[in-house]
């Protein structure tokens, strides 16, 4: 994540010390922040886990507005550019 350039994204996971998945997410990089895209029901667990690492870093976690998931799959219909 530290090497993620602005405008790019990557898949990631937050794990417990035992290697169990707390949340799977997508990390989007902006020039001055990272956006974490994940299912809303995992948000609290992720924030609590990440806050443990903030004691030695000059970082802050803020919550953005929730957005409903949106996605399209499959071939484009006739007349719609792919």
GROMACS .gro file of N, CA and C in nm:
model
  246
    1UNK      N    1   0.083  -0.119   0.000
    1UNK     CA    2   0.000   0.000   0.000
    1UNK      C    3   0.087   0.125   0.000
    2UNK      N    4   0.201   0.122   0.067
    2UNK     CA    5   0.288   0.239   0.076
    2UNK      C    6   0.337   0.286  -0.060
    3UNK      N    7   0.349   0.196  -0.155
    3UNK     CA    8   0.399   0.231  -0.288
    3UNK      C    9   0.289   0.259  -0.389
    4UNK      N   10   0.165   0.258  -0.345
    4UNK     CA   11   0.051   0.278  -0.435
    4UNK      C   12   0.047   0.423  -0.482
    5UNK      N   13   0.057   0.444  -0.612
    5UNK     CA   14   0.059   0.580  -0.668
    5UNK      C   15  -0.083   0.636  -0.678
    6UNK      N   16  -0.092   0.769  -0.670
    6UNK     CA   17  -0.221   0.837  -0.682
    6UNK      C   18  -0.289   0.797  -0.813
    7UNK      N   19  -0.419   0.769  -0.803
    7UNK     CA   20  -0.496   0.730  -0.919
    7UNK      C   21  -0.503   0.579  -0.940
    8UNK      N   22  -0.432   0.503  -0.860
    8UNK     CA   23  -0.430   0.358  -0.872
    8UNK      C   24  -0.501   0.295  -0.754
    9UNK      N   25  -0.532   0.166  -0.766
    9UNK     CA   26  -0.598   0.093  -0.658
    9UNK      C   27  -0.539  -0.047  -0.650
   10UNK      N   28  -0.567  -0.114  -0.540
   10UNK     CA   29  -0.525  -0.253  -0.523
   10UNK      C   30  -0.621  -0.324  -0.430
   11UNK      N   31  -0.633  -0.454  -0.446
   11UNK     CA   32  -0.709  -0.535  -0.352
   11UNK      C   33  -0.623  -0.559  -0.230
   12UNK      N   34  -0.686  -0.568  -0.113
   12UNK     CA   35  -0.613  -0.589   0.011
   12UNK      C   36  -0.701  -0.664   0.110
   13UNK      N   37  -0.642  -0.704   0.220
   13UNK     CA   38  -0.717  -0.770   0.327
   13UNK      C   39  -0.658  -0.727   0.460
   14UNK      N   40  -0.743  -0.714   0.559
   14UNK     CA   41  -0.699  -0.688   0.697
   14UNK      C   42  -0.719  -0.819   0.772
   15UNK      N   43  -0.612  -0.868   0.834
   15UNK     CA   44  -0.614  -0.998   0.900
   15UNK      C   45  -0.592  -0.984   1.050
   16UNK      N   46  -0.638  -1.085   1.125
   16UNK     CA   47  -0.605  -1.093   1.267
   16UNK      C   48  -0.461  -1.143   1.279
   17UNK      N   49  -0.407  -1.141   1.400
   17UNK     CA   50  -0.272  -1.193   1.423
   17UNK      C   51  -0.263  -1.341   1.388
   18UNK      N   52  -0.376  -1.411   1.393
   18UNK     CA   53  -0.379  -1.553   1.359
   18UNK      C   54  -0.401  -1.577   1.209
   19UNK      N   55  -0.416  -1.471   1.132
   19UNK     CA   56  -0.434  -1.484   0.987
   19UNK      C   57  -0.577  -1.496   0.942
   20UNK      N   58  -0.671  -1.473   1.030
   20UNK     CA   59  -0.813  -1.477   0.990
   20UNK      C   60  -0.852  -1.344   0.927
   21UNK      N   61  -0.939  -1.351   0.828
   21UNK     CA   62  -0.980  -1.230   0.756
   21UNK      C   63  -1.077  -1.148   0.840
   22UNK      N   64  -1.043  -1.022   0.865
   22UNK     CA   65  -1.133  -0.928   0.930
   22UNK      C   66  -1.216  -0.859   0.822
   23UNK      N   67  -1.149  -0.815   0.715
   23UNK     CA   68  -1.219  -0.747   0.605
   23UNK      C   69  -1.137  -0.759   0.478
   24UNK      N   70  -1.205  -0.783   0.367
   24UNK     CA   71  -1.140  -0.771   0.237
   24UNK      C   72  -1.184  -0.639   0.180
   25UNK      N   73  -1.094  -0.570   0.115
   25UNK     CA   74  -1.123  -0.434   0.072
   25UNK      C   75  -1.043  -0.399  -0.051
   26UNK      N   76  -1.074  -0.284  -0.106
   26UNK     CA   77  -1.000  -0.226  -0.217
   26UNK      C   78  -0.946  -0.092  -0.167
   27UNK      N   79  -0.818  -0.069  -0.190
   27UNK     CA   80  -0.752   0.054  -0.147
   27UNK      C   81  -0.732   0.142  -0.270
   28UNK      N   82  -0.788   0.262  -0.267
   28UNK     CA   83  -0.773   0.360  -0.375
   28UNK      C   84  -0.682   0.472  -0.324
   29UNK      N   85  -0.583   0.510  -0.403
   29UNK     CA   86  -0.490   0.615  -0.363
   29UNK      C   87  -0.524   0.747  -0.429
   30UNK      N   88  -0.533   0.852  -0.348
   30UNK     CA   89  -0.539   0.990  -0.397
   30UNK      C   90  -0.405   1.053  -0.367
   31UNK      N   91  -0.387   1.178  -0.406
   31UNK     CA   92  -0.259   1.246  -0.383
   31UNK      C   93  -0.225   1.256  -0.234
   32UNK      N   94  -0.328   1.274  -0.149
   32UNK     CA   95  -0.300   1.298  -0.007
   32UNK      C   96  -0.373   1.203   0.088
   33UNK      N   97  -0.438   1.100   0.035
   33UNK     CA   98  -0.509   1.007   0.124
   33UNK      C   99  -0.533   0.874   0.055
   34UNK      N  100  -0.575   0.777   0.134
   34UNK     CA  101  -0.616   0.647   0.082
   34UNK      C  102  -0.763   0.628   0.113
   35UNK      N  103  -0.837   0.575   0.017
   35UNK     CA  104  -0.978   0.542   0.036
   35UNK      C  105  -0.988   0.392   0.050
   36UNK      N  106  -1.058   0.345   0.151
   36UNK     CA  107  -1.076   0.202   0.173
   36UNK      C  108  -1.221   0.167   0.139
   37UNK      N  109  -1.238   0.084   0.040
   37UNK     CA  110  -1.370   0.046  -0.009
   37UNK      C  111  -1.399  -0.096   0.039
   38UNK      N  112  -1.501  -0.111   0.124
   38UNK     CA  113  -1.534  -0.240   0.180
   38UNK      C  114  -1.681  -0.246   0.213
   39UNK      N  115  -1.730  -0.366   0.245
   39UNK     CA  116  -1.868  -0.381   0.286
   39UNK      C  117  -1.890  -0.312   0.420
   40UNK      N  118  -2.001  -0.239   0.431
   40UNK     CA  119  -2.029  -0.158   0.549
   40UNK      C  120  -2.032  -0.236   0.679
   41UNK      N  121  -2.075  -0.361   0.677
   41UNK     CA  122  -2.084  -0.437   0.802
   41UNK      C  123  -1.947  -0.474   0.857
   42UNK      N  124  -1.839  -0.455   0.781
   42UNK     CA  125  -1.703  -0.483   0.829
   42UNK      C  126  -1.629  -0.356   0.869
   43UNK      N  127  -1.692  -0.241   0.850
   43UNK     CA  128  -1.625  -0.113   0.872
   43UNK      C  129  -1.575  -0.097   1.016
   44UNK      N  130  -1.659  -0.120   1.114
   44UNK     CA  131  -1.621  -0.100   1.254
   44UNK      C  132  -1.503  -0.189   1.293
   45UNK      N  133  -1.505  -0.316   1.252
   45UNK     CA  134  -1.395  -0.408   1.285
   45UNK      C  135  -1.265  -0.361   1.220
   46UNK      N  136  -1.272  -0.311   1.097
   46UNK     CA  137  -1.152  -0.263   1.030
   46UNK      C  138  -1.097  -0.139   1.099
   47UNK      N  139  -1.183  -0.045   1.131
   47UNK     CA  140  -1.138   0.078   1.198
   47UNK      C  141  -1.072   0.044   1.332
   48UNK      N  142  -1.134  -0.042   1.410
   48UNK     CA  143  -1.076  -0.080   1.540
   48UNK      C  144  -0.941  -0.147   1.522
   49UNK      N  145  -0.927  -0.230   1.421
   49UNK     CA  146  -0.799  -0.295   1.396
   49UNK      C  147  -0.692  -0.197   1.351
   50UNK      N  148  -0.728  -0.104   1.262
   50UNK     CA  149  -0.629  -0.007   1.212
   50UNK      C  150  -0.589   0.095   1.318
   51UNK      N  151  -0.679   0.130   1.408
   51UNK     CA  152  -0.647   0.228   1.511
   51UNK      C  153  -0.534   0.181   1.602
   52UNK      N  154  -0.512   0.053   1.612
   52UNK     CA  155  -0.402  -0.001   1.692
   52UNK      C  156  -0.266   0.041   1.637
   53UNK      N  157  -0.261   0.070   1.507
   53UNK     CA  158  -0.134   0.106   1.443
   53UNK      C  159  -0.111   0.257   1.435
   54UNK      N  160  -0.205   0.337   1.478
   54UNK     CA  161  -0.194   0.482   1.464
   54UNK      C  162  -0.109   0.546   1.572
   55UNK      N  163  -0.071   0.475   1.676
   55UNK     CA  164   0.005   0.536   1.786
   55UNK      C  165   0.141   0.586   1.740
   56UNK      N  166   0.201   0.523   1.640
   56UNK     CA  167   0.335   0.562   1.595
   56UNK      C  168   0.333   0.637   1.462
   57UNK      N  169   0.216   0.669   1.412
   57UNK     CA  170   0.207   0.734   1.281
   57UNK      C  171   0.127   0.863   1.291
   58UNK      N  172   0.158   0.956   1.203
   58UNK     CA  173   0.086   1.082   1.196
   58UNK      C  174  -0.028   1.066   1.095
   59UNK      N  175  -0.126   0.984   1.131
   59UNK     CA  176  -0.238   0.952   1.043
   59UNK      C  177  -0.369   0.967   1.119
   60UNK      N  178  -0.476   0.977   1.044
   60UNK     CA  179  -0.610   0.982   1.103
   60UNK      C  180  -0.704   0.901   1.015
   61UNK      N  181  -0.801   0.839   1.079
   61UNK     CA  182  -0.905   0.765   1.006
   61UNK      C  183  -1.033   0.846   1.014
   62UNK      N  184  -1.091   0.876   0.899
   62UNK     CA  185  -1.219   0.945   0.896
   62UNK      C  186  -1.315   0.859   0.815
   63UNK      N  187  -1.442   0.870   0.846
   63UNK     CA  188  -1.543   0.790   0.777
   63UNK      C  189  -1.610   0.875   0.669
   64UNK      N  190  -1.613   0.822   0.549
   64UNK     CA  191  -1.683   0.888   0.439
   64UNK      C  192  -1.828   0.842   0.438
   65UNK      N  193  -1.908   0.911   0.364
   65UNK     CA  194  -2.049   0.872   0.350
   65UNK      C  195  -2.059   0.734   0.286
   66UNK      N  196  -2.155   0.658   0.332
   66UNK     CA  197  -2.176   0.526   0.275
   66UNK      C  198  -2.241   0.540   0.138
   67UNK      N  199  -2.196   0.460   0.046
   67UNK     CA  200  -2.256   0.456  -0.086
   67UNK      C  201  -2.300   0.313  -0.115
   68UNK      N  202  -2.416   0.296  -0.174
   68UNK     CA  203  -2.459   0.160  -0.207
   68UNK      C  204  -2.368   0.099  -0.313
   69UNK      N  205  -2.346  -0.032  -0.309
   69UNK     CA  206  -2.261  -0.094  -0.411
   69UNK      C  207  -2.323  -0.081  -0.549
   70UNK      N  208  -2.240  -0.057  -0.647
   70UNK     CA  209  -2.284  -0.042  -0.785
   70UNK      C  210  -2.190  -0.121  -0.874
   71UNK      N  211  -2.244  -0.191  -0.967
   71UNK     CA  212  -2.159  -0.264  -1.059
   71UNK      C  213  -2.237  -0.315  -1.178
   72UNK      N  214  -2.168  -0.336  -1.286
   72UNK     CA  215  -2.227  -0.390  -1.408
   72UNK      C  216  -2.138  -0.504  -1.455
   73UNK      N  217  -2.199  -0.606  -1.508
   73UNK     CA  218  -2.124  -0.719  -1.560
   73UNK      C  219  -2.190  -0.769  -1.688
   74UNK      N  220  -2.111  -0.827  -1.773
   74UNK     CA  221  -2.165  -0.885  -1.894
   74UNK      C  222  -2.137  -0.798  -2.017
   75UNK      N  223  -2.178  -0.847  -2.133
   75UNK     CA  224  -2.154  -0.772  -2.256
   75UNK      C  225  -2.240  -0.646  -2.262
   76UNK      N  226  -2.188  -0.546  -2.330
   76UNK     CA  227  -2.264  -0.422  -2.348
   76UNK      C  228  -2.382  -0.447  -2.441
   77UNK      N  229  -2.497  -0.387  -2.413
   77UNK     CA  230  -2.612  -0.402  -2.504
   77UNK      C  231  -2.586  -0.328  -2.635
   78UNK      N  232  -2.657  -0.362  -2.739
   78UNK     CA  233  -2.638  -0.295  -2.868
   78UNK      C  234  -2.654  -0.144  -2.854
   79UNK      N  235  -2.563  -0.071  -2.916
   79UNK     CA  236  -2.570   0.076  -2.915
   79UNK      C  237  -2.501   0.141  -2.797
   80UNK      N  238  -2.452   0.062  -2.703
   80UNK     CA  239  -2.381   0.118  -2.587
   80UNK      C  240  -2.234   0.084  -2.601
   81UNK      N  241  -2.145   0.185  -2.600
   81UNK     CA  242  -2.003   0.156  -2.617
   81UNK      C  243  -1.951   0.074  -2.500
   82UNK      N  244  -1.862  -0.016  -2.528
   82UNK     CA  245  -1.803  -0.104  -2.425
   82UNK      C  246  -1.692  -0.032  -2.352
   0.00000   0.00000   0.00000
